[in-house]
XYZ file of C-alpha atoms in Angstrom:
328
model
C 48.150 20.327 -5.387
C 45.366 21.769 -2.641
C 43.786 18.334 -2.180
C 46.852 16.507 -1.417
C 47.421 19.859 1.561
C 44.198 18.911 2.319
C 44.707 15.699 2.751
C 47.667 16.460 4.678
C 46.330 19.048 6.892
C 43.508 16.165 8.257
C 46.209 13.750 8.429
C 47.356 16.357 10.957
C 44.971 16.776 13.367
C 45.715 13.915 16.543
C 42.100 12.693 17.105
C 42.510 9.921 19.137
C 39.153 10.483 20.591
C 37.241 7.236 20.792
C 35.006 5.123 23.290
C 35.095 1.490 23.757
C 31.507 1.188 21.888
C 33.276 2.757 18.899
C 31.246 5.836 16.936
C 29.739 5.744 13.765
C 32.195 7.077 10.857
C 32.694 8.277 7.432
C 35.160 10.486 5.605
C 34.212 12.125 2.750
C 35.584 15.504 -0.081
C 33.629 18.142 0.325
C 34.565 22.155 0.655
C 37.355 21.184 -1.365
C 39.221 19.522 1.685
C 38.512 16.090 3.521
C 35.823 15.589 5.939
C 36.183 12.923 8.909
C 32.343 12.505 10.896
C 32.183 11.015 14.118
C 29.192 10.001 15.968
C 27.954 8.149 19.114
C 24.463 7.116 18.025
C 22.983 5.994 15.403
C 24.477 5.266 12.192
C 21.821 6.692 10.268
C 23.034 10.233 11.659
C 26.256 10.580 9.665
C 24.448 9.996 5.947
C 22.014 13.311 7.480
C 25.543 15.033 8.820
C 26.658 14.553 5.011
C 23.478 15.634 3.295
C 24.140 19.077 6.008
C 26.894 19.085 4.088
C 26.887 18.465 0.648
C 23.084 20.964 0.643
C 25.270 24.412 2.333
C 28.139 23.055 -0.092
C 25.706 23.546 -3.018
C 24.736 27.331 -1.341
C 28.087 28.864 -0.548
C 30.351 27.297 -3.499
C 32.183 29.957 -5.720
C 32.413 27.315 -8.230
C 29.340 26.103 -8.631
C 27.291 28.071 -11.728
C 24.277 26.525 -9.387
C 25.404 27.828 -6.330
C 23.699 31.096 -4.407
C 27.085 32.477 -3.907
C 28.169 32.164 -7.839
C 24.863 33.764 -8.916
C 24.521 36.975 -7.304
C 28.886 37.578 -7.637
C 27.723 36.397 -11.235
C 24.679 39.141 -11.672
C 25.558 40.910 -8.587
C 22.098 40.601 -6.971
C 19.795 37.865 -5.043
C 17.739 36.785 -2.909
C 18.636 34.282 -0.632
C 17.952 31.287 1.257
C 17.766 31.479 4.703
C 20.956 30.076 5.411
C 23.358 32.505 3.146
C 21.681 35.554 4.463
C 23.048 33.958 8.150
C 26.329 33.065 6.943
C 26.063 37.116 5.484
C 24.936 38.791 7.907
C 28.193 37.168 10.579
C 30.064 37.733 7.832
C 30.168 41.532 7.750
C 29.525 41.183 11.728
C 32.555 39.807 12.152
C 34.339 41.898 8.919
C 33.499 45.348 11.482
C 34.731 44.019 14.790
C 38.394 42.424 12.875
C 38.754 46.322 11.222
C 38.148 44.137 7.524
C 40.720 41.695 9.285
C 38.741 38.925 7.907
C 36.064 39.749 4.845
C 34.322 38.211 2.351
C 35.145 40.321 -0.827
C 38.245 38.621 -1.342
C 37.819 36.189 -4.327
C 38.792 39.412 -6.911
C 42.421 38.633 -4.917
C 41.845 34.399 -4.359
C 41.457 34.251 -7.531
C 43.505 36.472 -9.382
C 46.766 34.639 -7.223
C 44.848 31.265 -9.222
C 43.884 30.158 -5.790
C 40.704 29.101 -7.405
C 41.724 28.132 -10.495
C 44.840 25.884 -9.083
C 47.064 28.166 -12.015
C 49.402 29.875 -9.625
C 49.349 33.809 -10.321
C 52.094 36.876 -8.799
C 49.532 39.623 -9.583
C 51.771 42.897 -10.371
C 51.480 45.839 -8.131
C 49.151 47.519 -10.854
C 46.531 44.563 -11.179
C 46.848 44.807 -7.268
C 45.757 48.294 -7.286
C 42.586 47.675 -9.655
C 41.128 44.864 -7.714
C 41.423 46.136 -4.362
C 38.566 48.997 -4.187
C 36.006 46.560 -4.744
C 37.779 44.770 -1.903
C 35.443 45.905 0.894
C 32.891 43.971 2.839
C 30.596 47.179 2.784
C 30.234 46.788 -0.539
C 27.595 44.284 0.527
C 24.612 44.499 0.692
C 21.720 43.121 2.837
C 18.194 43.790 3.248
C 16.632 40.056 4.970
C 16.727 38.235 1.745
C 17.880 40.384 -1.492
C 21.809 41.040 -1.066
C 23.107 42.945 -3.519
C 26.625 43.569 -4.434
C 28.746 47.515 -5.424
C 31.597 48.814 -7.168
C 32.304 45.501 -9.121
C 33.085 43.297 -5.053
C 32.598 39.415 -5.083
C 32.397 36.728 -2.777
C 33.908 33.991 -1.623
C 33.529 32.080 1.815
C 36.087 30.040 2.316
C 37.753 31.236 5.416
C 34.046 31.366 7.644
C 31.326 28.712 5.145
C 33.133 25.269 6.762
C 32.917 26.640 10.087
C 29.043 28.123 9.365
C 28.535 24.305 8.180
C 30.132 22.549 11.090
C 28.371 24.504 14.061
C 24.975 23.503 11.567
C 25.783 20.198 10.836
C 26.129 20.056 15.117
C 23.380 21.645 16.158
C 21.361 19.078 13.834
C 22.996 16.345 15.422
C 22.044 17.884 18.919
C 18.198 18.625 17.811
C 18.159 14.451 16.771
C 19.290 13.452 20.296
C 22.940 12.706 19.259
C 25.114 13.481 22.682
C 28.430 13.203 21.578
C 29.924 13.767 18.488
C 33.780 14.904 17.097
C 33.453 16.283 13.386
C 36.954 17.855 11.631
C 36.508 19.636 8.159
C 40.029 20.218 7.386
C 40.702 22.768 9.752
C 37.959 23.120 11.497
C 37.139 20.531 14.626
C 34.550 20.574 16.728
C 32.578 18.702 19.497
C 29.722 18.369 20.756
C 29.426 16.900 24.667
C 31.623 14.254 25.653
C 32.645 11.027 24.993
C 30.603 7.656 26.398
C 33.321 6.633 27.892
C 34.541 9.734 29.869
C 37.704 10.029 28.945
C 38.118 13.647 27.263
C 38.360 15.051 23.607
C 42.303 14.687 22.457
C 42.654 17.233 19.237
C 45.676 18.127 17.696
C 47.786 20.939 17.078
C 49.389 20.227 13.418
C 53.231 21.530 13.121
C 53.746 23.753 10.571
C 56.664 22.983 9.981
C 55.623 19.264 9.512
C 51.748 19.933 9.197
C 51.104 15.648 9.566
C 52.524 15.945 12.896
C 51.096 17.725 16.221
C 53.513 20.092 18.111
C 50.843 20.113 20.684
C 47.089 18.769 22.007
C 44.272 20.168 23.254
C 42.729 18.250 26.239
C 38.836 19.055 27.162
C 35.839 17.931 27.380
C 32.046 19.490 26.272
C 31.545 20.915 23.351
C 34.086 23.886 21.217
C 34.976 24.707 17.436
C 38.842 24.767 17.447
C 39.814 26.322 13.862
C 43.941 27.174 12.631
C 44.226 28.748 9.899
C 48.016 28.894 8.742
C 50.381 29.663 5.632
C 51.444 25.956 5.640
C 47.658 24.941 4.925
C 47.911 26.105 1.218
C 50.257 27.795 -0.892
C 52.767 27.337 -4.211
C 56.608 28.200 -4.938
C 56.559 29.797 -7.267
C 60.107 31.585 -9.098
C 62.207 30.819 -5.850
C 59.551 31.783 -2.873
C 56.194 30.245 -1.584
C 52.825 32.228 -1.112
C 50.317 31.477 0.640
C 46.061 31.874 0.427
C 45.820 33.639 3.320
C 45.602 37.382 1.753
C 45.517 40.795 3.215
C 42.605 42.345 2.037
C 44.125 45.662 2.424
C 47.560 44.572 0.863
C 45.937 42.138 -1.375
C 49.222 39.747 -0.991
C 49.811 37.031 1.775
C 49.563 38.107 4.825
C 52.829 37.960 6.809
C 52.787 38.957 10.468
C 55.389 36.337 11.796
C 52.596 33.879 11.907
C 52.954 30.568 11.228
C 49.549 29.417 12.580
C 46.385 30.946 14.241
C 44.709 27.918 16.203
C 40.969 29.624 17.493
C 38.612 28.003 20.631
C 35.361 29.440 20.669
C 31.537 27.777 21.382
C 30.649 28.766 17.990
C 32.410 27.217 15.230
C 31.606 30.838 12.634
C 33.998 32.720 14.742
C 36.224 30.395 14.731
C 36.382 29.910 12.250
C 36.297 33.485 10.736
C 38.593 34.735 12.730
C 41.311 32.189 12.370
C 41.924 33.948 9.264
C 41.703 37.632 10.653
C 44.200 36.971 14.080
C 46.965 35.335 10.788
C 46.090 39.041 8.549
C 46.038 40.851 11.930
C 49.454 39.587 13.768
C 50.092 38.609 17.529
C 49.639 41.971 18.786
C 46.864 42.892 17.059
C 45.181 39.859 17.746
C 46.340 39.585 21.782
C 44.126 43.850 22.355
C 41.273 41.800 20.511
C 41.122 39.375 23.139
C 41.753 42.184 25.629
C 38.545 43.040 24.285
C 36.628 39.791 24.174
C 34.820 37.313 25.720
C 33.778 34.945 23.857
C 37.250 33.381 22.173
C 41.024 32.077 23.389
C 43.850 31.771 21.089
C 47.379 30.219 20.567
C 49.649 31.506 18.452
C 53.018 29.541 16.769
C 54.937 32.061 15.385
C 57.367 31.289 12.201
C 60.414 31.287 15.083
C 58.946 28.341 16.424
C 57.699 30.198 19.418
C 54.416 28.867 20.913
C 51.091 31.578 22.731
C 48.319 30.742 24.280
C 46.052 33.294 26.203
C 44.785 31.973 29.406
C 41.811 29.506 28.220
C 43.633 27.853 25.996
C 46.754 27.780 28.263
C 44.063 25.655 30.048
C 44.028 23.009 27.820
C 47.472 22.888 25.537
C 50.247 20.444 27.040
C 52.558 18.164 25.101
C 54.933 21.934 24.191
C 56.334 24.975 25.587
C 54.142 27.740 25.300
C 54.410 31.234 26.914
C 50.752 32.473 29.029
C 49.592 35.329 27.745
C 47.252 37.430 30.324
C 45.257 39.726 29.996
């Protein structure tokens, strides 16, 4: 089910970017999702990009027994590589920024719901009450490359790893002289530069009710990270009810804030990934408050009753739909 839904998410992104001479491109399955990589330049750099994705997946996987995150979860302490230390530092900061709506220590909850095993389970309130005290980014302690988890905490970087990975891949490509690229890592899309033919990037935003279709498009030039989080991306149906994978760290339950999806636009993939999850958990009112206090992201909200709202910077790029603009 997870792979099928990841494929639907991959297909729903209307990646209409193409140049007359065509990019080098490939498709892979990594980090539990389908990915599409496009590079205008040396075709051999595709292999370098895939290698980077696999390298970071090997560090951040919660199920790979050789990964640094797996070992940290198992042992409660670990000496980390530079990338793992960096992503955890960013995760702590983004958790603090969002008041805990994004939390890297949700693994006990994700596991209890069966999202890691593929065996759906609805935890009882008693089960959640046992787990919730261990869910708090304050239980993650970092001292340089040394990390420790306290009070039974365990990490799951599913809400930030793909964004960090996309950002690192584009930094690698930029260092190697690539002028234009587009990476689609599941619900994470990141562009580098502008297409050689001068045409803009056109990115589709999935219709939450029909995820293989685009409900709107974003049209722009230049580099940008665009990440969508939605309850339609990964879920299970049990006993006549649907339960999605975006859990509220405060309650342990799937977040229910009236939103069907949130799309975040920034210049940094790591920020975009974590914020898209956090804003979904926070709901639109609190999310707009955070946006008004910030200067580094824009957002598009699709509510469960199919209304679309876009912050000023996103509204300037949005087309193909009716929407209400959010101003400061």
